[in-house]
Short mmCIF file of C-alpha atoms in Angstrom, two decimals:
data_model
loop_
_atom_site.label_atom_id
_atom_site.label_comp_id
_atom_site.label_asym_id
_atom_site.label_seq_id
_atom_site.Cartn_x
_atom_site.Cartn_y
_atom_site.Cartn_z
CA UNK A 10 -37.38 -42.19 10.96
CA UNK A 11 -35.44 -42.94 7.84
CA UNK A 12 -34.81 -46.44 9.18
CA UNK A 13 -38.53 -46.98 9.72
CA UNK A 14 -39.23 -45.87 6.17
CA UNK A 15 -37.06 -48.68 4.81
CA UNK A 16 -38.49 -51.23 7.29
CA UNK A 17 -35.59 -51.67 9.78
CA UNK A 18 -36.27 -52.64 13.39
CA UNK A 19 -34.38 -51.23 16.36
CA UNK A 20 -32.21 -54.36 16.60
CA UNK A 21 -31.36 -54.37 12.91
CA UNK A 22 -30.61 -50.61 13.12
CA UNK A 23 -28.12 -51.25 15.93
CA UNK A 24 -26.51 -54.07 13.95
CA UNK A 25 -26.26 -51.88 10.86
CA UNK A 26 -24.74 -48.98 12.80
CA UNK A 27 -22.30 -51.36 14.55
CA UNK A 28 -21.23 -52.86 11.20
CA UNK A 29 -20.75 -49.40 9.69
CA UNK A 30 -18.65 -48.37 12.71
CA UNK A 31 -16.52 -51.53 12.46
CA UNK A 32 -16.01 -50.99 8.72
CA UNK A 33 -15.00 -47.36 9.33
CA UNK A 34 -12.52 -48.45 12.03
CA UNK A 35 -11.00 -51.08 9.69
CA UNK A 36 -10.66 -48.56 6.88
CA UNK A 37 -9.13 -45.93 9.17
CA UNK A 38 -6.76 -48.62 10.53
CA UNK A 39 -5.67 -49.54 7.00
CA UNK A 40 -5.22 -45.87 6.10
CA UNK A 41 -3.20 -45.29 9.27
CA UNK A 42 -1.01 -48.34 8.56
CA UNK A 43 -0.53 -47.22 4.95
CA UNK A 44 0.25 -43.64 6.03
CA UNK A 45 2.59 -44.97 8.71
CA UNK A 46 4.40 -47.14 6.16
CA UNK A 47 4.78 -44.19 3.77
CA UNK A 48 6.05 -41.98 6.59
CA UNK A 49 8.61 -44.62 7.60
CA UNK A 50 9.84 -45.00 4.02
CA UNK A 51 10.07 -41.24 3.53
CA UNK A 52 12.05 -40.87 6.74
CA UNK A 53 14.38 -43.70 5.70
CA UNK A 54 14.99 -42.30 2.22
CA UNK A 55 15.45 -38.75 3.46
CA UNK A 56 18.13 -39.98 5.88
CA UNK A 57 19.76 -42.11 3.18
CA UNK A 58 19.76 -39.38 0.55
CA UNK A 59 20.66 -36.49 2.84
CA UNK A 60 24.29 -35.45 2.44
CA UNK A 61 26.57 -35.94 5.42
CA UNK A 62 27.04 -32.18 5.41
CA UNK A 63 24.23 -30.22 3.74
CA UNK A 64 25.45 -28.52 0.56
CA UNK A 65 24.11 -25.14 1.63
CA UNK A 66 25.40 -25.28 5.22
CA UNK A 67 27.82 -22.52 6.21
CA UNK A 68 31.55 -23.12 6.27
CA UNK A 69 32.36 -25.91 8.66
CA UNK A 70 35.70 -27.08 9.95
CA UNK A 71 35.93 -30.60 11.33
CA UNK A 72 39.62 -30.19 12.24
CA UNK A 73 42.37 -27.63 11.74
CA UNK A 74 43.18 -29.41 8.48
CA UNK A 75 39.64 -29.53 7.03
CA UNK A 76 37.66 -26.76 5.37
CA UNK A 77 34.39 -26.78 3.47
CA UNK A 78 32.24 -24.17 1.73
CA UNK A 79 28.93 -24.20 -0.19
CA UNK A 80 29.16 -22.67 -3.66
CA UNK A 81 26.19 -21.01 -5.38
CA UNK A 82 25.26 -22.06 -8.91
CA UNK A 83 26.71 -18.94 -10.47
CA UNK A 84 29.66 -18.31 -12.76
CA UNK A 85 31.25 -16.25 -9.98
CA UNK A 86 31.63 -19.50 -8.00
CA UNK A 87 34.70 -20.36 -10.08
CA UNK A 88 36.46 -17.18 -8.93
CA UNK A 89 35.16 -17.65 -5.38
CA UNK A 90 36.51 -21.22 -5.31
CA UNK A 91 39.95 -20.04 -6.43
CA UNK A 92 40.02 -17.33 -3.75
CA UNK A 93 38.91 -19.74 -1.01
CA UNK A 94 41.60 -22.26 -1.96
CA UNK A 95 44.35 -19.64 -2.11
CA UNK A 96 43.38 -18.12 1.25
CA UNK A 97 43.09 -21.51 2.99
CA UNK A 98 46.40 -22.78 1.64
CA UNK A 99 47.99 -19.54 2.87
CA UNK A 100 46.55 -20.20 6.36
CA UNK A 101 47.95 -23.73 6.28
CA UNK A 102 51.40 -22.65 5.09
CA UNK A 103 50.98 -24.46 1.76
CA UNK A 104 51.33 -21.43 -0.56
CA UNK A 105 53.58 -23.42 -2.92
CA UNK A 106 50.53 -25.52 -3.93
CA UNK A 107 48.27 -22.53 -4.51
CA UNK A 108 48.77 -22.13 -8.27
CA UNK A 109 48.21 -25.79 -9.12
CA UNK A 110 45.32 -26.23 -6.67
CA UNK A 111 43.71 -23.02 -7.88
CA UNK A 112 43.84 -24.15 -11.53
CA UNK A 113 42.47 -27.63 -10.83
CA UNK A 114 39.72 -26.43 -8.45
CA UNK A 115 38.74 -23.89 -11.08
CA UNK A 116 38.44 -26.74 -13.60
CA UNK A 117 36.34 -28.94 -11.29
CA UNK A 118 33.96 -26.13 -10.31
CA UNK A 119 33.55 -25.07 -13.96
CA UNK A 120 32.74 -28.65 -14.99
CA UNK A 121 30.24 -29.01 -12.13
CA UNK A 122 28.51 -25.77 -13.17
CA UNK A 123 28.40 -26.81 -16.84
CA UNK A 124 27.43 -30.48 -16.51
CA UNK A 125 25.35 -30.81 -13.32
CA UNK A 126 22.35 -29.27 -11.60
CA UNK A 127 21.79 -28.50 -7.94
CA UNK A 128 24.05 -27.25 -5.17
CA UNK A 129 27.84 -27.56 -5.03
CA UNK A 130 30.32 -27.81 -2.18
CA UNK A 131 34.09 -27.29 -2.12
CA UNK A 132 36.11 -29.27 0.44
CA UNK A 133 39.82 -29.09 1.29
CA UNK A 134 41.71 -31.35 3.66
CA UNK A 135 45.28 -32.26 4.45
CA UNK A 136 46.00 -35.85 5.47
CA UNK A 137 49.27 -37.76 5.55
CA UNK A 138 51.19 -34.95 3.79
CA UNK A 139 48.65 -34.77 0.96
CA UNK A 140 46.24 -32.01 0.03
CA UNK A 141 42.88 -33.35 -1.13
CA UNK A 142 40.49 -31.00 -2.94
CA UNK A 143 36.89 -32.08 -3.60
CA UNK A 144 33.91 -30.64 -5.41
CA UNK A 145 30.61 -32.32 -4.45
CA UNK A 146 27.51 -32.16 -6.65
CA UNK A 147 24.15 -33.92 -6.96
CA UNK A 148 24.71 -35.62 -10.34
CA UNK A 149 25.88 -39.26 -10.14
CA UNK A 150 27.33 -39.23 -13.68
CA UNK A 151 31.12 -39.42 -13.67
CA UNK A 152 33.53 -37.52 -15.92
CA UNK A 153 33.89 -38.45 -19.58
CA UNK A 154 37.21 -38.17 -21.41
CA UNK A 155 36.76 -36.49 -24.78
CA UNK A 156 39.04 -36.27 -27.78
CA UNK A 157 39.45 -32.57 -28.60
CA UNK A 158 40.96 -30.75 -31.54
CA UNK A 159 44.24 -28.92 -31.07
CA UNK A 160 42.50 -25.54 -31.46
CA UNK A 161 39.49 -26.35 -29.21
CA UNK A 162 38.94 -23.93 -26.31
CA UNK A 163 37.76 -26.54 -23.79
CA UNK A 164 37.63 -30.24 -23.08
CA UNK A 165 41.07 -30.64 -21.52
CA UNK A 166 40.07 -30.85 -17.86
CA UNK A 167 40.90 -34.54 -17.47
CA UNK A 168 44.23 -34.00 -19.25
CA UNK A 169 45.06 -31.23 -16.75
CA UNK A 170 44.19 -33.55 -13.84
CA UNK A 171 46.38 -36.30 -15.35
CA UNK A 172 49.26 -33.89 -15.81
CA UNK A 173 49.19 -31.89 -12.56
CA UNK A 174 47.56 -34.04 -9.85
CA UNK A 175 49.28 -36.84 -7.97
CA UNK A 176 45.94 -38.71 -8.08
CA UNK A 177 42.36 -37.84 -8.99
CA UNK A 178 39.00 -39.52 -9.33
CA UNK A 179 35.27 -39.50 -8.93
CA UNK A 180 33.51 -41.08 -5.95
CA UNK A 181 29.78 -41.87 -5.87
CA UNK A 182 27.89 -40.56 -2.86
CA UNK A 183 24.33 -40.95 -1.56
CA UNK A 184 23.49 -37.57 -3.10
CA UNK A 185 25.52 -37.63 -6.33
CA UNK A 186 29.30 -37.67 -6.65
CA UNK A 187 32.50 -36.08 -5.46
CA UNK A 188 35.22 -35.14 -7.94
CA UNK A 189 38.60 -34.95 -6.20
CA UNK A 190 42.33 -34.60 -6.72
CA UNK A 191 45.39 -34.93 -4.49
CA UNK A 192 48.66 -33.02 -4.39
CA UNK A 193 51.72 -33.77 -2.24
CA UNK A 194 51.77 -31.25 0.63
CA UNK A 195 54.63 -30.18 2.85
CA UNK A 196 53.74 -27.78 5.67
CA UNK A 197 56.12 -24.86 6.18
CA UNK A 198 57.33 -26.00 9.63
CA UNK A 199 57.37 -29.31 11.54
CA UNK A 200 54.97 -27.95 14.18
CA UNK A 201 52.40 -27.26 11.47
CA UNK A 202 52.56 -30.64 9.78
CA UNK A 203 49.19 -32.42 9.74
CA UNK A 204 48.61 -35.37 12.01
CA UNK A 205 48.13 -38.71 10.34
CA UNK A 206 44.57 -40.08 10.57
#
């Protein structure tokens, strides 16, 4: 009836309806292609940016000489990190490294809490007679060496790493960075020495 009011015949009505249907199909096809493209890009970026091991995953152990723990963004994480390192080094028979590793891990966790946002993860591993300690965070900015006064209370973290670690550095990751240091490690007995990878 509405078509008759504007003077359309049955044939022209069918043509108009067919054109409207075709237009709707084209638009829905474009929307589907656009949505599909967005979904593909989101899936790609989420895989690229996802950490190899989620920061908040429970403790995982890839081998007998690897340990990893998520750390909450709380000041108590510094103490927790020290305890985890001491306990793990005791399990591995590397108690002689506990004091140095505890101090340096404490420094890395404190810096991550002060200068980054987001979750943290503490990793320990022994490879080729070396202990490697890592603190992962979601900030890509590396450490900055600062000149501090003699009576300053902080700002000496990099100096401590230079003095006590065999090697240290910062490695960029897909989700931020990993601050790490290495110490020479000798297991307490030959049977316990780590296999070379």
